[in-house]
Short mmCIF file of C-alpha atoms (C1' of nucleotides) and ligand atoms in Angstrom, two decimals:
data_model
loop_
_atom_site.label_atom_id
_atom_site.label_comp_id
_atom_site.label_asym_id
_atom_site.label_seq_id
_atom_site.Cartn_x
_atom_site.Cartn_y
_atom_site.Cartn_z
CA MET A 1 19.21 -35.36 12.41
CA SER A 2 18.14 -34.80 8.87
CA ASN A 3 15.06 -33.34 10.42
CA ARG A 4 15.88 -30.13 8.59
CA ARG A 5 16.52 -31.92 5.36
CA ASP A 6 13.16 -33.62 5.57
CA ALA A 7 11.49 -30.34 6.34
CA VAL A 8 13.03 -28.80 3.26
CA HIS A 9 12.07 -31.81 1.21
CA ALA A 10 8.53 -31.51 2.49
CA VAL A 11 8.24 -27.92 1.34
CA LEU A 12 9.35 -28.99 -2.11
CA ARG A 13 6.90 -31.87 -2.19
CA GLN A 14 3.98 -29.59 -1.58
CA SER A 15 5.09 -27.16 -4.25
CA GLU A 16 3.80 -27.39 -7.77
CA GLY A 17 6.80 -25.91 -9.55
CA PHE A 18 10.46 -25.22 -9.04
CA ARG A 19 11.44 -23.20 -5.97
CA SER A 20 14.57 -21.26 -5.15
CA ALA A 21 16.54 -21.69 -1.95
CA GLN A 22 15.70 -18.21 -0.78
CA ASP A 23 12.10 -18.90 -1.63
CA VAL A 24 11.98 -22.11 0.40
CA TYR A 25 13.79 -20.41 3.25
CA ALA A 26 11.32 -17.54 3.29
CA GLU A 27 8.35 -19.88 3.40
CA MET A 28 9.79 -21.98 6.18
CA ARG A 29 10.51 -18.94 8.30
CA ALA A 30 7.04 -17.63 7.60
CA GLU A 31 5.68 -20.95 8.81
CA GLY A 32 7.57 -20.42 12.02
CA ALA A 33 10.34 -22.92 11.36
CA LYS A 34 13.62 -22.25 13.10
CA ILE A 35 16.17 -22.81 10.38
CA GLY A 36 19.03 -20.91 8.83
CA LEU A 37 19.48 -20.01 5.21
CA THR A 38 22.77 -21.88 5.09
CA THR A 39 21.07 -25.05 6.19
CA VAL A 40 18.42 -24.69 3.53
CA TYR A 41 21.14 -24.38 0.92
CA ARG A 42 22.92 -27.43 2.27
CA ALA A 43 19.74 -29.47 2.43
CA LEU A 44 18.87 -28.56 -1.12
CA GLN A 45 22.34 -29.50 -2.35
CA ALA A 46 22.21 -32.80 -0.53
CA LEU A 47 18.79 -33.59 -1.93
CA ALA A 48 20.00 -32.72 -5.40
CA ASP A 49 23.16 -34.78 -5.04
CA THR A 50 21.21 -37.82 -3.96
CA GLY A 51 18.82 -37.32 -6.82
CA HIS A 52 15.85 -36.67 -4.59
CA VAL A 53 15.14 -33.37 -6.26
CA ASP A 54 15.78 -31.92 -9.70
CA VAL A 55 17.62 -28.68 -10.21
CA LEU A 56 17.74 -26.17 -13.00
CA ARG A 57 18.90 -22.62 -13.42
CA THR A 58 16.53 -19.82 -14.27
CA ASP A 59 17.37 -17.25 -16.88
CA ASP A 60 18.64 -14.93 -14.21
CA GLY A 61 21.04 -17.53 -12.89
CA GLU A 62 19.11 -18.66 -9.86
CA SER A 63 19.07 -22.35 -8.95
CA VAL A 64 15.60 -23.76 -8.46
CA TYR A 65 14.60 -27.14 -7.08
CA ARG A 66 11.67 -29.49 -7.42
CA ALA A 67 10.73 -32.81 -5.86
CA CYS A 68 9.56 -34.68 -8.93
CA ALA A 69 7.34 -37.72 -8.75
CA SER A 70 9.38 -39.65 -11.26
CA GLY A 71 12.71 -41.02 -10.18
CA ASP A 72 13.66 -41.86 -13.73
CA HIS A 73 15.32 -39.56 -16.18
CA HIS A 74 12.86 -37.03 -17.47
CA HIS A 75 12.51 -33.44 -18.56
CA HIS A 76 10.19 -30.58 -17.73
CA LEU A 77 7.49 -28.61 -19.39
CA VAL A 78 7.30 -25.41 -17.37
CA CYS A 79 4.75 -22.62 -17.52
CA ARG A 80 6.73 -19.44 -17.66
CA THR A 81 3.90 -17.55 -16.00
CA CYS A 82 2.72 -19.61 -13.03
CA GLY A 83 5.52 -22.16 -12.84
CA ARG A 84 3.24 -25.16 -13.18
CA THR A 85 5.47 -28.04 -14.21
CA VAL A 86 4.76 -31.25 -16.05
CA GLU A 87 7.27 -34.07 -16.02
CA VAL A 88 7.74 -35.42 -19.50
CA ALA A 89 9.64 -38.33 -20.97
CA GLY A 90 11.42 -37.92 -24.27
CA PRO A 91 12.85 -41.17 -25.54
CA ALA A 92 13.18 -39.61 -28.96
CA VAL A 93 15.28 -36.80 -27.56
CA GLU A 94 17.44 -39.17 -25.56
CA ARG A 95 18.22 -41.11 -28.69
CA TRP A 96 18.77 -37.97 -30.71
CA ALA A 97 21.29 -36.57 -28.23
CA GLU A 98 23.16 -39.82 -28.11
CA ALA A 99 23.20 -40.11 -31.88
CA ILE A 100 24.30 -36.54 -32.50
CA GLY A 101 27.09 -36.95 -30.00
CA SER A 102 28.62 -40.15 -31.32
CA GLU A 103 28.06 -38.92 -34.84
CA HIS A 104 30.64 -36.24 -34.07
CA GLY A 105 32.97 -38.49 -32.14
CA PHE A 106 31.86 -37.33 -28.72
CA THR A 107 31.61 -39.68 -25.77
CA GLU A 108 30.12 -39.56 -22.28
CA ILE A 109 27.19 -37.65 -23.65
CA THR A 110 24.78 -35.82 -21.40
CA HIS A 111 22.15 -33.26 -22.20
CA THR A 112 19.92 -30.63 -20.78
CA VAL A 113 16.44 -30.22 -22.21
CA GLU A 114 13.73 -27.98 -20.87
CA VAL A 115 10.52 -26.88 -22.51
CA PHE A 116 8.79 -23.64 -21.59
CA GLY A 117 5.39 -22.31 -22.51
CA THR A 118 2.19 -20.78 -21.22
CA CYS A 119 -0.16 -23.30 -19.63
CA ALA A 120 -3.84 -23.48 -20.49
CA VAL A 121 -4.87 -21.80 -17.25
CA CYS A 122 -2.54 -18.89 -17.75
CA SER A 123 -3.31 -18.41 -21.42
CA THR A 124 -7.06 -18.19 -20.78
CA ALA A 125 -6.51 -15.99 -17.75
CA ALA A 126 -4.60 -13.62 -19.96
CA ARG A 127 -6.72 -10.66 -21.00
CA PRO A 128 -8.28 -11.59 -24.39
CA ALA A 129 -9.44 -8.16 -25.59
CA ARG A 130 -7.92 -4.72 -25.03
CA THR A 131 -4.25 -4.17 -25.51
CA PRO A 132 -2.99 -7.78 -25.64
CA SER A 133 0.24 -7.14 -23.76
CA ARG A 134 2.88 -5.22 -25.57
CA ALA A 135 3.70 -5.80 -29.17
CA MET B 1 30.98 3.84 -33.51
CA SER B 2 30.48 0.37 -32.23
CA ASN B 3 34.17 -0.11 -32.75
CA ARG B 4 34.32 -1.82 -29.39
CA ARG B 5 31.36 -3.98 -30.19
CA ASP B 6 32.98 -5.13 -33.37
CA ALA B 7 36.21 -5.84 -31.54
CA VAL B 8 34.35 -8.02 -29.07
CA HIS B 9 32.50 -9.72 -31.86
CA ALA B 10 35.80 -10.38 -33.60
CA VAL B 11 37.22 -12.13 -30.56
CA LEU B 12 34.18 -14.37 -30.49
CA ARG B 13 34.43 -15.11 -34.18
CA GLN B 14 37.94 -16.38 -33.83
CA SER B 15 37.05 -18.57 -30.87
CA GLU B 16 36.10 -22.19 -31.27
CA GLY B 17 33.86 -22.52 -28.25
CA PHE B 18 31.82 -20.41 -25.88
CA ARG B 19 33.67 -17.68 -24.03
CA SER B 20 32.80 -15.80 -20.86
CA ALA B 21 32.80 -12.02 -20.61
CA GLN B 22 35.72 -12.06 -18.21
CA ASP B 23 37.49 -14.40 -20.54
CA VAL B 24 37.02 -12.17 -23.58
CA TYR B 25 38.01 -9.14 -21.55
CA ALA B 26 41.22 -10.80 -20.38
CA GLU B 27 42.20 -11.77 -23.90
CA MET B 28 41.54 -8.32 -25.29
CA ARG B 29 43.61 -6.68 -22.58
CA ALA B 30 46.38 -9.21 -23.17
CA GLU B 31 46.27 -8.29 -26.84
CA GLY B 32 46.83 -4.69 -25.82
CA ALA B 33 43.29 -3.51 -26.46
CA LYS B 34 42.17 -0.53 -24.42
CA ILE B 35 38.73 -1.50 -23.23
CA GLY B 36 36.90 -1.78 -19.95
CA LEU B 37 35.18 -4.82 -18.51
CA THR B 38 31.88 -2.98 -18.36
CA THR B 39 32.04 -2.27 -22.06
CA VAL B 40 32.74 -5.89 -22.84
CA TYR B 41 29.66 -6.87 -20.86
CA ARG B 42 27.57 -4.32 -22.69
CA ALA B 43 28.86 -5.35 -26.09
CA LEU B 44 28.14 -8.98 -25.34
CA GLN B 45 24.62 -8.19 -24.20
CA ALA B 46 23.97 -6.12 -27.29
CA LEU B 47 25.29 -8.84 -29.56
CA ALA B 48 23.14 -11.38 -27.79
CA ASP B 49 20.04 -9.17 -27.95
CA THR B 50 20.43 -8.68 -31.67
CA GLY B 51 20.95 -12.38 -32.16
CA HIS B 52 24.49 -12.00 -33.40
CA VAL B 53 25.81 -14.35 -30.77
CA ASP B 54 24.39 -17.26 -28.82
CA VAL B 55 24.42 -17.37 -25.04
CA LEU B 56 24.16 -20.13 -22.52
CA ARG B 57 24.85 -20.55 -18.82
CA THR B 58 27.48 -22.92 -17.56
CA ASP B 59 26.80 -25.19 -14.62
CA ASP B 60 28.39 -22.68 -12.31
CA GLY B 61 26.09 -19.94 -13.50
CA GLU B 62 28.47 -18.09 -15.77
CA SER B 63 27.14 -16.68 -19.04
CA VAL B 64 29.15 -17.68 -22.07
CA TYR B 65 28.86 -16.40 -25.61
CA ARG B 66 29.63 -17.70 -29.08
CA ALA B 67 29.43 -16.27 -32.58
CA CYS B 68 27.85 -19.19 -34.38
CA ALA B 69 28.08 -19.62 -38.13
CA SER B 70 24.44 -20.50 -38.49
CA GLY B 71 21.89 -17.75 -38.14
CA ASP B 72 19.06 -20.22 -38.00
CA HIS B 73 17.76 -21.93 -34.91
CA HIS B 74 20.16 -24.60 -33.81
CA HIS B 75 21.64 -26.27 -30.75
CA HIS B 76 25.10 -27.10 -29.50
CA LEU B 77 27.25 -30.12 -28.92
CA VAL B 78 29.90 -28.93 -26.51
CA CYS B 79 33.05 -30.67 -25.33
CA ARG B 80 33.08 -30.28 -21.58
CA THR B 81 36.86 -30.47 -21.57
CA CYS B 82 38.15 -28.19 -24.32
CA GLY B 83 34.98 -26.34 -25.17
CA ARG B 84 35.02 -27.30 -28.84
CA THR B 85 31.50 -26.70 -30.10
CA VAL B 86 29.55 -28.16 -32.99
CA GLU B 87 26.37 -26.51 -34.18
CA VAL B 88 23.68 -29.09 -34.67
CA ALA B 89 20.18 -29.03 -36.07
CA GLY B 90 17.49 -31.09 -34.41
CA PRO B 91 14.27 -31.05 -36.36
CA ALA B 92 13.13 -34.08 -34.40
CA VAL B 93 13.62 -32.26 -31.13
CA GLU B 94 11.91 -29.15 -32.37
CA ARG B 95 8.87 -31.20 -33.29
CA TRP B 96 8.99 -33.12 -30.05
CA ALA B 97 9.05 -29.97 -27.95
CA GLU B 98 6.18 -28.49 -29.87
CA ALA B 99 4.16 -31.70 -29.61
CA ILE B 100 4.79 -32.19 -25.89
CA GLY B 101 3.78 -28.64 -25.26
CA SER B 102 0.49 -28.58 -27.10
CA GLU B 103 -0.25 -32.06 -25.84
CA HIS B 104 -0.46 -30.54 -22.36
CA GLY B 105 -2.29 -27.42 -23.46
CA PHE B 106 0.75 -25.16 -23.42
CA THR B 107 1.24 -22.43 -25.98
CA GLU B 108 4.07 -20.15 -27.04
CA ILE B 109 6.47 -23.00 -26.60
CA THR B 110 10.21 -22.47 -26.47
CA HIS B 111 12.94 -24.81 -25.41
CA THR B 112 16.55 -25.07 -24.40
CA VAL B 113 18.56 -28.03 -25.59
CA GLU B 114 22.28 -28.50 -25.13
CA VAL B 115 24.35 -31.63 -25.54
CA PHE B 116 27.63 -32.13 -23.71
CA GLY B 117 30.30 -34.73 -24.11
CA THR B 118 34.01 -35.36 -24.51
CA CYS B 119 35.26 -34.77 -28.02
CA ALA B 120 37.44 -37.24 -29.88
CA VAL B 121 40.58 -35.19 -29.34
CA CYS B 122 40.05 -34.88 -25.62
CA SER B 123 39.07 -38.49 -25.08
CA THR B 124 42.24 -39.74 -26.79
CA ALA B 125 44.43 -37.20 -25.01
CA ALA B 126 45.35 -38.97 -21.79
CA ARG B 127 46.66 -35.72 -20.43
CA PRO B 128 44.26 -32.82 -19.89
CA ALA B 129 45.07 -29.92 -22.19
CA ARG B 130 46.23 -26.65 -20.68
CA THR B 131 44.65 -23.71 -22.42
CA PRO B 132 40.95 -24.47 -22.72
CA SER B 133 39.01 -23.21 -25.73
CA ARG B 134 40.21 -20.46 -28.04
CA ALA B 135 41.13 -21.25 -31.61
"C1'" DA C 1 33.65 25.96 -32.64
"C1'" DT C 2 30.22 24.55 -29.05
"C1'" DG C 3 26.52 22.69 -26.89
"C1'" DA C 4 23.92 18.25 -27.22
"C1'" DT C 5 24.16 13.27 -27.28
"C1'" DT C 6 26.11 8.90 -26.88
"C1'" DT C 7 29.74 5.84 -25.34
"C1'" DT C 8 33.09 4.52 -22.19
"C1'" DG C 9 35.12 2.62 -17.96
"C1'" DA C 10 36.80 2.94 -13.04
"C1'" DC C 11 34.57 1.85 -9.13
"C1'" DA C 12 30.83 0.80 -6.08
"C1'" DA C 13 26.73 -1.87 -5.40
"C1'" DC C 14 24.07 -6.27 -5.96
"C1'" DC C 15 22.87 -10.63 -4.66
"C1'" DA C 16 22.71 -15.60 -4.82
"C1'" DT C 17 25.73 -18.85 -3.10
"C1'" DT C 18 29.78 -20.47 -0.42
"C1'" DT C 19 33.06 -20.39 3.50
"C1'" DT C 20 34.20 -19.77 8.06
"C1'" DC C 21 34.05 -20.99 12.47
"C1'" DA C 22 32.17 -20.91 17.00
"C1'" DT C 23 28.25 -23.03 19.15
"C1'" DT C 24 24.75 -26.52 19.66
"C1'" DT C 25 22.99 -31.09 19.31
"C1'" DG C 26 22.96 -36.14 19.13
"C1'" DC C 27 24.75 -40.14 20.88
"C1'" DG C 28 27.76 -43.83 22.90
"C1'" DC C 29 29.86 -45.23 27.03
"C1'" DG C 30 31.53 -45.66 31.74
"C1'" DC D 1 24.00 -39.00 34.92
"C1'" DG D 2 28.68 -37.07 33.26
"C1'" DC D 3 31.91 -36.65 29.55
"C1'" DG D 4 33.70 -36.61 25.07
"C1'" DC D 5 33.49 -36.51 20.41
"C1'" DA D 6 31.76 -35.86 15.83
"C1'" DA D 7 28.19 -34.21 12.92
"C1'" DA D 8 24.91 -30.50 12.28
"C1'" DT D 9 23.69 -25.76 12.51
"C1'" DG D 10 23.61 -20.85 11.41
"C1'" DA D 11 25.27 -15.95 11.92
"C1'" DA D 12 28.34 -13.42 9.81
"C1'" DA D 13 31.90 -12.59 6.42
"C1'" DA D 14 33.78 -13.68 1.94
"C1'" DT D 15 33.14 -14.74 -3.07
"C1'" DG D 16 32.49 -13.65 -7.69
"C1'" DG D 17 29.98 -12.76 -11.79
"C1'" DT D 18 27.16 -9.18 -13.22
"C1'" DT D 19 24.93 -4.68 -13.05
"C1'" DG D 20 24.43 0.27 -11.66
"C1'" DT D 21 26.62 4.91 -11.13
"C1'" DC D 22 28.31 8.85 -12.85
"C1'" DA D 23 31.81 11.80 -14.45
"C1'" DA D 24 35.04 12.04 -18.24
"C1'" DA D 25 35.78 11.32 -23.19
"C1'" DA D 26 34.50 10.61 -27.86
"C1'" DT D 27 30.85 11.83 -31.55
"C1'" DC D 28 27.52 14.32 -33.68
"C1'" DA D 29 24.76 18.38 -35.06
"C1'" DT D 30 24.14 22.94 -36.04
ZN1 ZN E 1 11.93 -33.47 -12.62
ZN1 ZN E 2 0.61 -21.24 -15.99
ZN1 ZN E 3 24.92 -21.41 -31.71
ZN1 ZN E 4 37.45 -31.56 -26.40
#
DNA sequence: ATGATTTTGACAACCATTTTCATTTGCGCG
DNA sequence: CGCGCAAATGAAAATGGTTGTCAAAATCAT
C-alpha cells in the first residue's frame, strides 16, 4: 500500500523545516524502517505532485520537502541557520506578480518567492561579543 | 588576462535570456572559440561572484546566467517558452519581504523572487519556436 | 632568458536524482 | 487455498550538471 508514502509523509509532518530526500531516508533507516532510497524519492515526488508537501531547491541544488499546515498558496520565511520555517501569505506579492506580468504582455503567470533570514533564536544564540563571525 | 572571462561575458551580453554554462560553452565552440568547459564554468562563477551577472536555478536544477543591464537589485520576468527576460523592480515586494521577516523576529533578511509566464510573442505563436533564447 | 605564478582544459570524480528491471507484495477469483 | 496479474519495491546501474585534479601552457617578474 501507500504505507511507505504515509511513513514518509509522517516524517515530514514531524519536521519543523524542509528536509531532503536523503535526509528523510537516513532518519527512517535510523529509526529501523525497512525502506529503500528509491521509494523515498518516489513517495516525496508523489506527495509533491498531489500538493501534500511543498518543494524548493536549496542553493546547492538539492530538493527539499515540507509538509505545510496550509493547503492554500503561500510562501516561506526560512531561517538559514536552523531551518525553522514560517508559512506566510503575501496577497500583495501575488497581485504584484500578476500585474508585472500582464503589464509586459505575459500570460499564465506563476512565481517563486522565498524569504530567508536568521530567526530570533538563532540570532540571540549567535555569539554577541568576541569576533562576531568573519567580516 | 581574463580574456576568456570577457569572452564569456560577451556571449551573455548578447543573449536575451538566461543561459546555462553548457549552453554558453556550446555556442562558443560553435563560433570557433578555443575554450574548455571548465573555464566557462569558472568564468561564470567569477562573474556571478563579482555581481557582473545574475544567476538562478531552473526547475531541473541547472544554473543559468544573465548579464543584466541594471546593476541595482531587481527581479526577473521570464518567458518559460523562449526565455525572453524582462528586468523588473519591485519596491513593494522588497518592503513586504522585509516586513514579513521582522514581523516574525527574523533578521538579515534576503529573498528570491522570480516571475514566469508566456510572453506575447510565444502566446500568439501557435507553433513552438525552435531555437530557444539567444538574441 | 628563466624561474615563479597564474590560467587553462582534458579527464576523472562527485553526488543527488532517475532508470532499470528482477523480485516481492497485495488482492481478486475459482 | 492456489493461481495469476498488476502495482509496489529497492538494489544496482545510469544520468548529467558541476566540481576537483593536475600537468601543460600562458604570463609575469627579476
Ligand atoms: Zn509551504
Ligand atoms: Zn534559526
Ligand atoms: Zn537580473
Ligand atoms: Zn516567449
